[in-house]
Amino acid sequence: MTNQFSEIPESFWGLFRSRNRQIYIDALLRVNEEYQYSNYYLSREICVQTLSDYFARQKVTLEREEWEEPEEDFELPEPLSTRILNWLLRAGWLRKVEDYAAMTVYIVIPDYAAAFVDAFAHLAGEDEEESQVYIQNVYGILYAFKNDPRSNISLLKAALVNTRRLNKTLQDMLHNMDKFFGSLLEQKGYGDLLKEHLEGYVEEIVRKKYHILKTSDNFYLYKADIKKWLGEMRQDYPWLLQVCERNKRLRGLDIRPEEVEKQLDLIERGFDDIEHRIMNMDREHTRYIRATVTRLNYLLNKEDNMKGLVIRLLNHLSATEGKEERDRETERISALINLSQTAVLSEKSLYKRRRPKQDFAEGLTPEEETTELSGEEILRLNRIRNRYSRKQIETFILEKMKDGRLEVREDTITSPEDFEKLILAYDTSVRKDSPYRVREQEAEIIDNGKYRYPGLVFERKEQRAGLPGEEGDSK
């Protein structure tokens, strides 16, 4: 990737130190808008006319740039739009391209300046559509990558980029929630707080962002299908080889199946992060609504509510400067209000006579004792244990052992029967006559896409006489 910092002229950064900073930024946004409308060919005349039309609708005073512009140049009788355009050209935010064949001078936006203009548009809220990265993008890309024989690894990278952008959008929304909590305390009137809530939080967060992510673009509507596709692609090794061969044939890229699996793992991890952040947003949204209702009730009833009056009293004391002045104010208030009366502290009496213990005991109903089911009862209810003989269960473990040891891995369990035998094998390992035992250690949970089970380690006991089990029921 080319480092474009070397292309930026020193005068470019003068925009951020300029007294006319906002005027120049507004001019750049208008030029960029017309730039896109004119199919990225903007003549100097059209550029001047665009700025003239925009600044004619508002009163603008351009101050002289003392650190760069000579005073005699500033006093030249030029229109405001021409002066702004010349400054942007001189500072390097815009660039002139002369077309000698058409005898025209075009105004273009350099690559490095376009990155800053996009950031200005984002801060001004003009590109809200781009911030709403929909989950359908990832859904459609993964569907095409899985089913289209012409797809290549670039589609998978695009799905990963969209997943990360959606993660970042959610995280930005979550980090900016604190400003809405702060605005609750800044509003002193009931109407002002209600307006701030409806026009600020509801309009900016609920309708434009939170609502879209939770309803019309419901994450959970696509999550199950996407996770299923990721698992299927990861386990289909012949298909992964086809993808690698296709990339080498069409794009000349030498890609291994492990690299494709790594991309799939990153997308799946991103989806787990999205789900976690949505849960955090739900919690913050609930907290904000609860705090808003509490604040509205306080502003509505603070003159009549006992708690509101006490809060006003405490705020008054905290606003008093100086310890001596605060002590005098406290003495003056205590002479007017008797804070020791229970009627001031609470509407209910602080003391209630207790009922006799026997009455209290008679009013209680005895709790029903609940007993946990034993392992034997659970297996009997599921009717799994009677499906296999003890010899079948022990043979399942012993045949998979190497040098008297079996470490359960992702490829150990491939069918429902294997999963049931693994459960029953662990149960029979505690018997004295079992030919194997389970090593006592904390086993990590294995998820092979179809089943979740602990990574147990079976070790063979000393060889006993006879077969490793008896025919018949495993009881």
GROMACS .gro file of C-alpha atoms in nm:
model
  475
    1MET     CA    1   0.000   0.000   0.000
    2THR     CA    2   0.132   0.344  -0.098
    3ASN     CA    3   0.196   0.584   0.188
    4GLN     CA    4   0.007   0.896   0.081
    5PHE     CA    5   0.137   1.109   0.367
    6SER     CA    6   0.438   1.195   0.154
    7GLU     CA    7   0.207   1.348  -0.109
    8ILE     CA    8   0.040   1.590   0.132
    9PRO     CA    9   0.183   1.943   0.111
   10GLU     CA   10   0.267   2.132   0.431
   11SER     CA   11   0.006   2.397   0.359
   12PHE     CA   12  -0.264   2.127   0.359
   13TRP     CA   13  -0.273   2.119   0.741
   14GLY     CA   14  -0.334   2.493   0.758
   15LEU     CA   15  -0.707   2.427   0.722
   16PHE     CA   16  -0.725   2.297   1.078
   17ARG     CA   17  -0.551   2.609   1.216
   18SER     CA   18  -0.749   2.853   1.005
   19ARG     CA   19  -1.002   3.099   1.148
   20ASN     CA   20  -1.218   3.019   0.844
   21ARG     CA   21  -1.200   2.646   0.904
   22GLN     CA   22  -1.577   2.582   0.897
   23ILE     CA   23  -1.623   2.791   0.581
   24TYR     CA   24  -1.358   2.589   0.398
   25ILE     CA   25  -1.506   2.260   0.518
   26ASP     CA   26  -1.855   2.361   0.399
   27ALA     CA   27  -1.707   2.461   0.064
   28LEU     CA   28  -1.531   2.125   0.030
   29LEU     CA   29  -1.855   1.938   0.104
   30ARG     CA   30  -2.040   2.138  -0.163
   31VAL     CA   31  -1.761   2.085  -0.418
   32ASN     CA   32  -1.754   1.712  -0.339
   33GLU     CA   33  -2.131   1.687  -0.386
   34GLU     CA   34  -2.116   1.862  -0.723
   35TYR     CA   35  -1.801   1.664  -0.806
   36GLN     CA   36  -1.993   1.336  -0.781
   37TYR     CA   37  -2.299   1.473  -0.961
   38SER     CA   38  -2.083   1.589  -1.256
   39ASN     CA   39  -1.933   1.240  -1.301
   40TYR     CA   40  -1.608   1.352  -1.136
   41TYR     CA   41  -1.534   1.620  -1.397
   42LEU     CA   42  -1.583   1.964  -1.248
   43SER     CA   43  -1.471   2.272  -1.439
   44ARG     CA   44  -1.348   2.579  -1.259
   45GLU     CA   45  -1.649   2.779  -1.376
   46ILE     CA   46  -1.899   2.526  -1.239
   47CYS     CA   47  -1.705   2.509  -0.915
   48VAL     CA   48  -1.717   2.888  -0.869
   49GLN     CA   49  -2.088   2.894  -0.954
   50THR     CA   50  -2.162   2.616  -0.704
   51LEU     CA   51  -1.986   2.800  -0.422
   52SER     CA   52  -2.154   3.131  -0.521
   53ASP     CA   53  -2.501   2.973  -0.503
   54TYR     CA   54  -2.427   2.812  -0.169
   55PHE     CA   55  -2.276   3.113   0.013
   56ALA     CA   56  -2.534   3.350  -0.136
   57ARG     CA   57  -2.797   3.190   0.090
   58GLN     CA   58  -2.604   3.270   0.410
   59LYS     CA   59  -2.409   3.556   0.554
   60VAL     CA   60  -2.039   3.469   0.560
   61THR     CA   61  -1.742   3.684   0.661
   62LEU     CA   62  -1.403   3.560   0.551
   63GLU     CA   63  -1.112   3.658   0.775
   64ARG     CA   64  -0.760   3.709   0.648
   65GLU     CA   65  -0.510   3.426   0.696
   66GLU     CA   66  -0.233   3.623   0.865
   67TRP     CA   67   0.010   3.331   0.877
   68GLU     CA   68  -0.001   3.265   0.504
   69GLU     CA   69  -0.188   3.512   0.287
   70PRO     CA   70  -0.024   3.851   0.218
   71GLU     CA   71  -0.237   4.149   0.312
   72GLU     CA   72  -0.227   4.294  -0.040
   73ASP     CA   73  -0.366   3.966  -0.183
   74PHE     CA   74  -0.648   3.969   0.067
   75GLU     CA   75  -0.751   4.321  -0.035
   76LEU     CA   76  -0.791   4.224  -0.402
   77PRO     CA   77  -1.152   4.274  -0.525
   78GLU     CA   78  -1.241   3.907  -0.577
   79PRO     CA   79  -1.577   3.736  -0.516
   80LEU     CA   80  -1.606   3.527  -0.201
   81SER     CA   81  -1.642   3.199  -0.394
   82THR     CA   82  -1.330   3.272  -0.602
   83ARG     CA   83  -1.128   3.362  -0.292
   84ILE     CA   84  -1.231   3.036  -0.117
   85LEU     CA   85  -1.157   2.825  -0.424
   86ASN     CA   86  -0.814   2.985  -0.468
   87TRP     CA   87  -0.724   2.919  -0.106
   88LEU     CA   88  -0.827   2.551  -0.131
   89LEU     CA   89  -0.619   2.515  -0.448
   90ARG     CA   90  -0.319   2.688  -0.292
   91ALA     CA   91  -0.343   2.476   0.026
   92GLY     CA   92  -0.358   2.151  -0.172
   93TRP     CA   93  -0.713   2.045  -0.082
   94LEU     CA   94  -0.809   2.079  -0.449
   95ARG     CA   95  -0.597   2.042  -0.760
   96LYS     CA   96  -0.615   2.183  -1.112
   97VAL     CA   97  -0.592   1.955  -1.415
   98GLU     CA   98  -0.563   2.129  -1.752
   99ASP     CA   99  -0.719   1.962  -2.055
  100TYR     CA  100  -0.546   2.124  -2.351
  101ALA     CA  101  -0.758   1.935  -2.606
  102ALA     CA  102  -1.084   2.070  -2.462
  103MET     CA  103  -0.924   2.400  -2.354
  104THR     CA  104  -1.071   2.349  -2.006
  105VAL     CA  105  -0.933   2.355  -1.652
  106TYR     CA  106  -1.082   2.085  -1.432
  107ILE     CA  107  -1.094   2.089  -1.053
  108VAL     CA  108  -1.026   1.750  -0.893
  109ILE     CA  109  -0.999   1.625  -0.535
  110PRO     CA  110  -0.668   1.446  -0.463
  111ASP     CA  111  -0.681   1.100  -0.307
  112TYR     CA  112  -0.544   1.215   0.029
  113ALA     CA  113  -0.793   1.504   0.043
  114ALA     CA  114  -1.083   1.274  -0.052
  115ALA     CA  115  -1.020   1.070   0.264
  116PHE     CA  116  -1.058   1.382   0.480
  117VAL     CA  117  -1.364   1.502   0.287
  118ASP     CA  118  -1.531   1.166   0.348
  119ALA     CA  119  -1.456   1.209   0.719
  120PHE     CA  120  -1.611   1.560   0.713
  121ALA     CA  121  -1.923   1.419   0.545
  122HIS     CA  122  -1.944   1.145   0.808
  123LEU     CA  123  -1.915   1.397   1.094
  124ALA     CA  124  -2.180   1.615   0.929
  125GLY     CA  125  -2.416   1.316   0.911
  126GLU     CA  126  -2.440   1.318   0.532
  127ASP     CA  127  -2.345   0.952   0.484
  128GLU     CA  128  -2.574   0.778   0.730
  129GLU     CA  129  -2.647   0.507   0.476
  130GLU     CA  130  -2.283   0.395   0.487
  131SER     CA  131  -2.288   0.361   0.864
  132GLN     CA  132  -2.584   0.124   0.840
  133VAL     CA  133  -2.394  -0.188   0.738
  134TYR     CA  134  -2.659  -0.453   0.698
  135ILE     CA  135  -2.622  -0.814   0.793
  136GLN     CA  136  -2.771  -0.905   0.453
  137ASN     CA  137  -2.437  -0.807   0.299
  138VAL     CA  138  -2.258  -1.085   0.485
  139TYR     CA  139  -2.547  -1.324   0.421
  140GLY     CA  140  -2.545  -1.264   0.045
  141ILE     CA  141  -2.164  -1.275   0.014
  142LEU     CA  142  -2.130  -1.605   0.201
  143TYR     CA  143  -2.417  -1.757   0.000
  144ALA     CA  144  -2.243  -1.662  -0.325
  145PHE     CA  145  -1.905  -1.785  -0.202
  146LYS     CA  146  -2.052  -2.122  -0.105
  147ASN     CA  147  -2.267  -2.186  -0.413
  148ASP     CA  148  -2.122  -1.988  -0.703
  149PRO     CA  149  -1.852  -2.189  -0.890
  150ARG     CA  150  -1.696  -1.861  -1.008
  151SER     CA  151  -1.642  -1.722  -0.658
  152ASN     CA  152  -1.293  -1.658  -0.522
  153ILE     CA  153  -1.126  -1.571  -0.195
  154SER     CA  154  -1.195  -1.199  -0.239
  155LEU     CA  155  -1.564  -1.261  -0.158
  156LEU     CA  156  -1.465  -1.418   0.173
  157LYS     CA  157  -1.247  -1.118   0.254
  158ALA     CA  158  -1.538  -0.888   0.170
  159ALA     CA  159  -1.760  -1.079   0.413
  160LEU     CA  160  -1.493  -1.039   0.683
  161VAL     CA  161  -1.468  -0.664   0.615
  162ASN     CA  162  -1.846  -0.624   0.641
  163THR     CA  163  -1.850  -0.824   0.964
  164ARG     CA  164  -1.583  -0.600   1.115
  165ARG     CA  165  -1.760  -0.284   0.997
  166LEU     CA  166  -2.084  -0.401   1.156
  167ASN     CA  167  -1.892  -0.478   1.476
  168LYS     CA  168  -1.738  -0.131   1.473
  169THR     CA  169  -2.076   0.034   1.410
  170LEU     CA  170  -2.224  -0.145   1.710
  171GLN     CA  171  -1.925  -0.060   1.927
  172ASP     CA  172  -1.939   0.309   1.828
  173MET     CA  173  -2.309   0.318   1.916
  174LEU     CA  174  -2.236   0.154   2.250
  175HIS     CA  175  -1.950   0.394   2.333
  176ASN     CA  176  -2.160   0.701   2.246
  177MET     CA  177  -2.446   0.608   2.479
  178ASP     CA  178  -2.283   0.797   2.766
  179LYS     CA  179  -2.356   1.136   2.607
  180PHE     CA  180  -2.729   1.066   2.629
  181PHE     CA  181  -2.696   0.979   2.999
  182GLY     CA  182  -2.510   1.307   3.053
  183SER     CA  183  -2.781   1.507   2.878
  184LEU     CA  184  -3.040   1.376   3.126
  185LEU     CA  185  -2.887   1.579   3.409
  186GLU     CA  186  -2.833   1.889   3.194
  187GLN     CA  187  -3.203   1.938   3.128
  188LYS     CA  188  -3.370   2.139   3.402
  189GLY     CA  189  -3.727   2.130   3.273
  190TYR     CA  190  -3.971   1.850   3.198
  191GLY     CA  191  -4.041   1.975   2.846
  192ASP     CA  192  -3.672   2.019   2.763
  193LEU     CA  193  -3.590   1.665   2.874
  194LEU     CA  194  -3.884   1.520   2.681
  195LYS     CA  195  -3.774   1.709   2.368
  196GLU     CA  196  -3.414   1.590   2.412
  197HIS     CA  197  -3.534   1.232   2.446
  198LEU     CA  198  -3.769   1.235   2.147
  199GLU     CA  199  -3.558   1.439   1.907
  200GLY     CA  200  -3.219   1.317   2.028
  201TYR     CA  201  -3.219   0.960   2.151
  202VAL     CA  202  -3.532   0.827   1.980
  203GLU     CA  203  -3.457   0.992   1.646
  204GLU     CA  204  -3.081   0.933   1.631
  205ILE     CA  205  -3.044   0.597   1.806
  206VAL     CA  206  -3.374   0.408   1.811
  207ARG     CA  207  -3.507   0.492   1.465
  208LYS     CA  208  -3.188   0.528   1.264
  209LYS     CA  209  -2.954   0.274   1.422
  210TYR     CA  210  -3.087   0.057   1.705
  211HIS     CA  211  -3.424  -0.001   1.538
  212ILE     CA  212  -3.267  -0.102   1.205
  213LEU     CA  213  -3.022  -0.343   1.364
  214LYS     CA  214  -3.293  -0.506   1.573
  215THR     CA  215  -3.591  -0.525   1.335
  216SER     CA  216  -3.561  -0.465   0.961
  217ASP     CA  217  -3.206  -0.601   0.967
  218ASN     CA  218  -3.249  -0.855   1.241
  219PHE     CA  219  -2.919  -1.018   1.327
  220TYR     CA  220  -3.080  -1.334   1.461
  221LEU     CA  221  -3.279  -1.381   1.138
  222TYR     CA  222  -2.957  -1.469   0.951
  223LYS     CA  223  -2.729  -1.591   1.228
  224ALA     CA  224  -2.834  -1.958   1.218
  225ASP     CA  225  -2.793  -1.993   0.840
  226ILE     CA  226  -2.458  -1.815   0.835
  227LYS     CA  227  -2.315  -2.026   1.119
  228LYS     CA  228  -2.440  -2.344   0.948
  229TRP     CA  229  -2.271  -2.244   0.620
  230LEU     CA  230  -1.946  -2.165   0.798
  231GLY     CA  231  -1.946  -2.508   0.961
  232GLU     CA  232  -2.028  -2.687   0.635
  233MET     CA  233  -1.756  -2.505   0.440
  234ARG     CA  234  -1.497  -2.569   0.710
  235GLN     CA  235  -1.568  -2.946   0.715
  236ASP     CA  236  -1.590  -2.996   0.338
  237TYR     CA  237  -1.220  -3.043   0.263
  238PRO     CA  238  -1.266  -3.138  -0.108
  239TRP     CA  239  -1.462  -2.817  -0.158
  240LEU     CA  240  -1.183  -2.618   0.008
  241LEU     CA  241  -0.934  -2.773  -0.234
  242GLN     CA  242  -1.158  -2.669  -0.525
  243VAL     CA  243  -1.164  -2.311  -0.396
  244CYS     CA  244  -0.784  -2.305  -0.376
  245GLU     CA  245  -0.745  -2.448  -0.726
  246ARG     CA  246  -0.999  -2.199  -0.862
  247ASN     CA  247  -0.809  -1.904  -0.712
  248LYS     CA  248  -0.482  -2.032  -0.854
  249ARG     CA  249  -0.632  -2.083  -1.200
  250LEU     CA  250  -0.830  -1.757  -1.222
  251ARG     CA  251  -0.624  -1.515  -1.015
  252GLY     CA  252  -0.283  -1.679  -0.987
  253LEU     CA  253  -0.302  -1.693  -0.607
  254ASP     CA  254  -0.145  -1.987  -0.426
  255ILE     CA  255  -0.384  -2.036  -0.134
  256ARG     CA  256  -0.392  -2.329   0.106
  257PRO     CA  257  -0.711  -2.471   0.265
  258GLU     CA  258  -0.581  -2.365   0.606
  259GLU     CA  259  -0.592  -2.000   0.499
  260VAL     CA  260  -0.956  -2.033   0.390
  261GLU     CA  261  -1.041  -2.200   0.720
  262LYS     CA  262  -0.871  -1.915   0.905
  263GLN     CA  263  -1.089  -1.659   0.723
  264LEU     CA  264  -1.401  -1.861   0.809
  265ASP     CA  265  -1.295  -1.875   1.176
  266LEU     CA  266  -1.247  -1.495   1.184
  267ILE     CA  267  -1.597  -1.439   1.042
  268GLU     CA  268  -1.750  -1.675   1.297
  269ARG     CA  269  -1.563  -1.503   1.580
  270GLY     CA  270  -1.690  -1.169   1.449
  271PHE     CA  271  -2.046  -1.297   1.467
  272ASP     CA  272  -1.995  -1.401   1.828
  273ASP     CA  273  -1.870  -1.047   1.901
  274ILE     CA  274  -2.175  -0.897   1.725
  275GLU     CA  275  -2.411  -1.102   1.941
  276HIS     CA  276  -2.223  -0.997   2.255
  277ARG     CA  277  -2.238  -0.627   2.160
  278ILE     CA  278  -2.610  -0.644   2.079
  279MET     CA  279  -2.670  -0.788   2.426
  280ASN     CA  280  -2.470  -0.498   2.576
  281MET     CA  281  -2.674  -0.250   2.370
  282ASP     CA  282  -2.997  -0.404   2.496
  283ARG     CA  283  -2.874  -0.358   2.852
  284GLU     CA  284  -2.766   0.003   2.793
  285HIS     CA  285  -3.093   0.081   2.615
  286THR     CA  286  -3.292  -0.053   2.911
  287ARG     CA  287  -3.077   0.150   3.154
  288TYR     CA  288  -3.128   0.469   2.954
  289ILE     CA  289  -3.508   0.425   2.934
  290ARG     CA  290  -3.525   0.357   3.308
  291ALA     CA  291  -3.307   0.660   3.387
  292THR     CA  292  -3.516   0.881   3.155
  293VAL     CA  293  -3.843   0.778   3.321
  294THR     CA  294  -3.693   0.837   3.665
  295ARG     CA  295  -3.564   1.181   3.564
  296LEU     CA  296  -3.899   1.275   3.406
  297ASN     CA  297  -4.086   1.175   3.721
  298TYR     CA  298  -3.846   1.380   3.930
  299LEU     CA  299  -3.879   1.692   3.711
  300LEU     CA  300  -4.257   1.654   3.707
  301ASN     CA  301  -4.303   1.606   4.084
  302LYS     CA  302  -3.995   1.766   4.241
  303GLU     CA  303  -4.200   2.047   4.402
  304ASP     CA  304  -4.447   1.808   4.562
  305ASN     CA  305  -4.243   1.493   4.607
  306MET     CA  306  -4.061   1.445   4.939
  307LYS     CA  307  -3.755   1.291   4.772
  308GLY     CA  308  -3.737   1.580   4.525
  309LEU     CA  309  -3.742   1.839   4.803
  310VAL     CA  310  -3.465   1.657   4.990
  311ILE     CA  311  -3.254   1.647   4.672
  312ARG     CA  312  -3.306   2.022   4.620
  313LEU     CA  313  -3.197   2.082   4.979
  314LEU     CA  314  -2.880   1.875   4.932
  315ASN     CA  315  -2.802   2.050   4.603
  316HIS     CA  316  -2.841   2.385   4.773
  317LEU     CA  317  -2.597   2.287   5.049
  318SER     CA  318  -2.344   2.146   4.802
  319ALA     CA  319  -2.355   2.470   4.599
  320THR     CA  320  -2.264   2.674   4.909
  321GLU     CA  321  -1.893   2.757   4.899
  322GLY     CA  322  -1.674   2.743   5.208
  323LYS     CA  323  -1.704   2.520   5.511
  324GLU     CA  324  -1.801   2.801   5.749
  325GLU     CA  325  -2.068   2.933   5.515
  326ARG     CA  326  -2.204   2.581   5.466
  327ASP     CA  327  -2.219   2.524   5.845
  328ARG     CA  328  -2.409   2.850   5.895
  329GLU     CA  329  -2.652   2.757   5.617
  330THR     CA  330  -2.703   2.414   5.774
  331GLU     CA  331  -2.780   2.571   6.114
  332ARG     CA  332  -3.024   2.814   5.954
  333ILE     CA  333  -3.206   2.532   5.774
  334SER     CA  334  -3.212   2.309   6.080
  335ALA     CA  335  -3.380   2.590   6.274
  336LEU     CA  336  -3.660   2.598   6.018
  337ILE     CA  337  -3.702   2.226   5.947
  338ASN     CA  338  -3.715   1.947   6.203
  339LEU     CA  339  -3.544   1.667   6.014
  340SER     CA  340  -3.579   1.426   6.305
  341GLN     CA  341  -3.952   1.385   6.254
  342THR     CA  342  -4.039   1.055   6.088
  343ALA     CA  343  -4.299   1.229   5.872
  344VAL     CA  344  -4.019   1.417   5.696
  345LEU     CA  345  -3.806   1.109   5.635
  346SER     CA  346  -4.080   0.872   5.529
  347GLU     CA  347  -4.451   0.855   5.482
  348LYS     CA  348  -4.458   0.527   5.677
  349SER     CA  349  -4.366   0.467   6.035
  350LEU     CA  350  -4.006   0.368   6.101
  351TYR     CA  351  -4.117   0.107   6.358
  352LYS     CA  352  -4.372  -0.169   6.316
  353ARG     CA  353  -4.469  -0.402   6.594
  354ARG     CA  354  -4.362  -0.755   6.514
  355ARG     CA  355  -4.603  -1.040   6.521
  356PRO     CA  356  -4.537  -1.331   6.758
  357LYS     CA  357  -4.307  -1.601   6.627
  358GLN     CA  358  -4.577  -1.867   6.635
  359ASP     CA  359  -4.803  -1.656   6.412
  360PHE     CA  360  -4.516  -1.602   6.175
  361ALA     CA  361  -4.441  -1.974   6.164
  362GLU     CA  362  -4.808  -2.065   6.110
  363GLY     CA  363  -4.827  -1.837   5.808
  364LEU     CA  364  -4.548  -2.020   5.629
  365THR     CA  365  -4.617  -2.318   5.409
  366PRO     CA  366  -4.362  -2.596   5.418
  367GLU     CA  367  -4.141  -2.609   5.113
  368GLU     CA  368  -4.148  -2.920   4.903
  369GLU     CA  369  -3.824  -3.106   4.906
  370THR     CA  370  -3.677  -3.150   4.560
  371THR     CA  371  -3.433  -3.428   4.497
  372GLU     CA  372  -3.193  -3.435   4.207
  373LEU     CA  373  -3.209  -3.725   3.966
  374SER     CA  374  -2.916  -3.958   3.983
  375GLY     CA  375  -2.716  -4.056   3.680
  376GLU     CA  376  -2.886  -4.396   3.673
  377GLU     CA  377  -3.233  -4.237   3.667
  378ILE     CA  378  -3.140  -3.991   3.391
  379LEU     CA  379  -3.009  -4.271   3.170
  380ARG     CA  380  -3.317  -4.480   3.242
  381LEU     CA  381  -3.546  -4.193   3.146
  382ASN     CA  382  -3.367  -4.131   2.819
  383ARG     CA  383  -3.372  -4.503   2.735
  384ILE     CA  384  -3.027  -4.475   2.587
  385ARG     CA  385  -2.842  -4.714   2.806
  386ASN     CA  386  -3.045  -5.018   2.705
  387ARG     CA  387  -2.962  -4.969   2.337
  388TYR     CA  388  -2.604  -5.093   2.366
  389SER     CA  389  -2.445  -5.386   2.540
  390ARG     CA  390  -2.155  -5.334   2.773
  391LYS     CA  391  -1.926  -5.509   2.528
  392GLN     CA  392  -2.025  -5.266   2.252
  393ILE     CA  393  -1.952  -4.968   2.476
  394GLU     CA  394  -1.613  -5.094   2.590
  395THR     CA  395  -1.515  -5.205   2.240
  396PHE     CA  396  -1.593  -4.853   2.112
  397ILE     CA  397  -1.324  -4.713   2.343
  398LEU     CA  398  -1.069  -4.994   2.326
  399GLU     CA  399  -1.062  -5.007   1.944
  400LYS     CA  400  -0.978  -4.636   1.925
  401MET     CA  401  -0.694  -4.659   2.179
  402LYS     CA  402  -0.331  -4.630   2.075
  403ASP     CA  403  -0.075  -4.764   2.322
  404GLY     CA  404  -0.349  -4.795   2.582
  405ARG     CA  405  -0.458  -4.432   2.560
  406LEU     CA  406  -0.742  -4.247   2.385
  407GLU     CA  407  -0.767  -3.868   2.374
  408VAL     CA  408  -1.112  -3.762   2.260
  409ARG     CA  409  -1.076  -3.511   1.974
  410GLU     CA  410  -1.297  -3.342   1.716
  411ASP     CA  411  -1.289  -3.640   1.479
  412THR     CA  412  -1.362  -3.899   1.751
  413ILE     CA  413  -1.738  -3.840   1.739
  414THR     CA  414  -1.895  -3.854   1.393
  415SER     CA  415  -2.248  -3.988   1.452
  416PRO     CA  416  -2.525  -3.986   1.715
  417GLU     CA  417  -2.434  -4.346   1.808
  418ASP     CA  418  -2.073  -4.243   1.881
  419PHE     CA  419  -2.196  -3.956   2.096
  420GLU     CA  420  -2.423  -4.184   2.302
  421LYS     CA  421  -2.147  -4.445   2.341
  422LEU     CA  422  -1.907  -4.176   2.465
  423ILE     CA  423  -2.153  -4.074   2.736
  424LEU     CA  424  -2.211  -4.437   2.841
  425ALA     CA  425  -1.838  -4.512   2.829
  426TYR     CA  426  -1.771  -4.234   3.077
  427ASP     CA  427  -2.042  -4.378   3.302
  428THR     CA  428  -1.900  -4.731   3.291
  429SER     CA  429  -1.543  -4.608   3.351
  430VAL     CA  430  -1.614  -4.567   3.723
  431ARG     CA  431  -1.692  -4.939   3.764
  432LYS     CA  432  -1.425  -5.155   3.926
  433ASP     CA  433  -1.435  -5.413   3.649
  434SER     CA  434  -1.409  -5.157   3.371
  435PRO     CA  435  -1.109  -5.220   3.140
  436TYR     CA  436  -1.033  -4.848   3.125
  437ARG     CA  437  -1.054  -4.538   3.338
  438VAL     CA  438  -1.091  -4.165   3.272
  439ARG     CA  439  -0.790  -3.957   3.362
  440GLU     CA  440  -0.872  -3.711   3.636
  441GLN     CA  441  -0.811  -3.366   3.485
  442GLU     CA  442  -1.011  -3.062   3.376
  443ALA     CA  443  -1.126  -3.141   3.021
  444GLU     CA  444  -1.186  -2.861   2.771
  445ILE     CA  445  -1.509  -2.855   2.574
  446ILE     CA  446  -1.478  -2.968   2.211
  447ASP     CA  447  -1.715  -2.836   1.944
  448ASN     CA  448  -1.682  -3.009   1.606
  449GLY     CA  449  -1.978  -2.829   1.454
  450LYS     CA  450  -2.229  -3.107   1.527
  451TYR     CA  451  -2.167  -3.206   1.888
  452ARG     CA  452  -2.024  -3.051   2.204
  453TYR     CA  453  -1.850  -3.283   2.449
  454PRO     CA  454  -1.558  -3.277   2.693
  455GLY     CA  455  -1.213  -3.373   2.570
  456LEU     CA  456  -1.182  -3.679   2.796
  457VAL     CA  457  -0.871  -3.897   2.816
  458PHE     CA  458  -0.929  -4.273   2.855
  459GLU     CA  459  -0.646  -4.493   2.981
  460ARG     CA  460  -0.645  -4.873   2.981
  461LYS     CA  461  -0.616  -5.053   3.310
  462GLU     CA  462  -0.410  -5.364   3.363
  463GLN     CA  463  -0.506  -5.642   3.118
  464ARG     CA  464  -0.768  -5.868   3.265
  465ALA     CA  465  -0.864  -6.216   3.159
  466GLY     CA  466  -1.138  -6.269   2.908
  467LEU     CA  467  -1.303  -6.030   2.671
  468PRO     CA  468  -1.331  -5.660   2.753
  469GLY     CA  469  -1.693  -5.694   2.853
  470GLU     CA  470  -1.978  -5.931   2.875
  471GLU     CA  471  -2.262  -5.985   2.634
  472GLY     CA  472  -2.599  -5.857   2.730
  473ASP     CA  473  -2.730  -5.551   2.898
  474SER     CA  474  -2.480  -5.294   3.028
  475LYS     CA  475  -2.635  -5.295   3.369
   0.00000   0.00000   0.00000
